[in-house]
Each structure stands twice: as structure tokens, then as C-alpha cells.
Amino acid sequence: MMATNSNVPAVEPGIFGPRRRGDRGSRAPRLVEAQELWDIDDVASYLGVTKQTIYSWRTTGYGPAGFRVGKHLRWRAATVINWTVRLEENR
């Protein structure tokens, strides 16, 4: 039996995420693992905004919750995707 982490929101199977830096030639979407960690480039790409927008959102407390791994900002893919779903539900 696989252990689950109840602190991580469930993500719908088959969610597609941002293309990685090495995927320029590939047009096929990339499946996302819920536990996958994204950097600011991934988050900005997925949300269709600039990195500066993400930084601005962080200073005001808006946007998906990220965290630091040492000096690096990271976001769980599930957190970012679920944040966008909640925005859509609250329209």
C-alpha cells in the first residue's frame, strides 16, 4: 500500500505542465507529477506571466504558495495547479 501525504493537494491525473528548457523542439505537452517541484521559470510559463509578476505577487501575498530550498524558490506542481483551479471556481 502506498503512503499518501495529506498535506499535498490531490491533482487530477493527466494534468499538463510547462515545457522544460530543453524541450524547445517538442510540441507535445508534458505530463506533470503532483509532487514535482517547479522553479520560477516553470511557474511563470504555466501561468503565462513574467517572472517579475511572480516576484511581485510573492511580496503582496498573492499567488500560489512557494517555499525556499536553500536560496532557491520552489513550488509544488500540485499547489500551482490547484491555485488556478480555485481561482476559476471563485469567479
GROMACS .gro file of C-alpha atoms in nm:
model
   91
    1MET     CA    1   0.000   0.000   0.000
    2MET     CA    2   0.138   0.341  -0.095
    3ALA     CA    3   0.158   0.610   0.174
    4THR     CA    4   0.000   0.942   0.091
    5ASN     CA    5   0.082   1.287   0.218
    6SER     CA    6  -0.245   1.455   0.320
    7ASN     CA    7  -0.075   1.797   0.322
    8VAL     CA    8  -0.031   1.791  -0.054
    9PRO     CA    9  -0.348   1.863  -0.251
   10ALA     CA   10  -0.462   1.596  -0.491
   11VAL     CA   11  -0.414   1.674  -0.856
   12GLU     CA   12  -0.622   1.538  -1.135
   13PRO     CA   13  -0.430   1.269  -1.330
   14GLY     CA   14  -0.319   1.378  -1.674
   15ILE     CA   15  -0.251   1.746  -1.594
   16PHE     CA   16  -0.009   1.907  -1.836
   17GLY     CA   17   0.262   2.144  -1.722
   18PRO     CA   18   0.509   2.386  -1.871
   19ARG     CA   19   0.766   2.274  -2.123
   20ARG     CA   20   1.113   2.235  -1.979
   21ARG     CA   21   1.405   2.440  -2.106
   22GLY     CA   22   1.539   2.153  -2.318
   23ASP     CA   23   1.202   2.084  -2.484
   24ARG     CA   24   1.205   2.367  -2.741
   25GLY     CA   25   1.165   2.141  -3.042
   26SER     CA   26   0.895   1.930  -2.882
   27ARG     CA   27   0.533   2.040  -2.931
   28ALA     CA   28   0.394   1.757  -2.719
   29PRO     CA   29   0.267   1.858  -2.373
   30ARG     CA   30   0.445   1.716  -2.073
   31LEU     CA   31   0.252   1.522  -1.804
   32VAL     CA   32   0.307   1.657  -1.454
   33GLU     CA   33   0.365   1.458  -1.138
   34ALA     CA   34   0.181   1.612  -0.839
   35GLN     CA   35   0.496   1.601  -0.623
   36GLU     CA   36   0.715   1.761  -0.890
   37LEU     CA   37   0.894   2.080  -0.785
   38TRP     CA   38   0.883   2.378  -1.019
   39ASP     CA   39   1.118   2.674  -1.029
   40ILE     CA   40   1.008   3.029  -1.106
   41ASP     CA   41   1.053   2.978  -1.481
   42ASP     CA   42   0.813   2.681  -1.472
   43VAL     CA   43   0.552   2.870  -1.268
   44ALA     CA   44   0.571   3.179  -1.488
   45SER     CA   45   0.544   2.966  -1.802
   46TYR     CA   46   0.247   2.768  -1.671
   47LEU     CA   47   0.060   3.082  -1.561
   48GLY     CA   48   0.156   3.281  -1.872
   49VAL     CA   49   0.307   3.570  -1.676
   50THR     CA   50   0.657   3.711  -1.632
   51LYS     CA   51   0.894   3.612  -1.355
   52GLN     CA   52   0.868   3.968  -1.223
   53THR     CA   53   0.493   3.919  -1.183
   54ILE     CA   54   0.554   3.610  -0.971
   55TYR     CA   55   0.804   3.803  -0.755
   56SER     CA   56   0.554   4.089  -0.716
   57TRP     CA   57   0.277   3.851  -0.619
   58ARG     CA   58   0.501   3.697  -0.352
   59THR     CA   59   0.564   4.036  -0.190
   60THR     CA   60   0.189   4.102  -0.166
   61GLY     CA   61   0.092   3.751  -0.055
   62TYR     CA   62  -0.095   3.673  -0.377
   63GLY     CA   63  -0.032   3.372  -0.599
   64PRO     CA   64   0.043   3.007  -0.531
   65ALA     CA   65   0.238   2.939  -0.213
   66GLY     CA   66   0.605   2.872  -0.277
   67PHE     CA   67   0.888   2.786  -0.043
   68ARG     CA   68   1.265   2.805  -0.029
   69VAL     CA   69   1.505   2.517  -0.073
   70GLY     CA   70   1.820   2.687   0.045
   71LYS     CA   71   1.831   3.008  -0.156
   72HIS     CA   72   1.608   2.874  -0.436
   73LEU     CA   73   1.232   2.931  -0.469
   74ARG     CA   74   1.026   2.623  -0.546
   75TRP     CA   75   0.659   2.539  -0.590
   76ARG     CA   76   0.487   2.201  -0.592
   77ALA     CA   77   0.317   2.148  -0.927
   78ALA     CA   78   0.000   2.043  -0.742
   79THR     CA   79  -0.003   2.370  -0.545
   80VAL     CA   80   0.019   2.586  -0.858
   81ILE     CA   81  -0.240   2.385  -1.050
   82ASN     CA   82  -0.484   2.377  -0.758
   83TRP     CA   83  -0.440   2.752  -0.706
   84THR     CA   84  -0.552   2.814  -1.063
   85VAL     CA   85  -0.848   2.577  -1.019
   86ARG     CA   86  -0.959   2.769  -0.707
   87LEU     CA   87  -0.934   3.099  -0.899
   88GLU     CA   88  -1.158   2.957  -1.168
   89GLU     CA   89  -1.411   2.823  -0.915
   90ASN     CA   90  -1.431   3.161  -0.736
   91ARG     CA   91  -1.507   3.366  -1.048
   0.00000   0.00000   0.00000
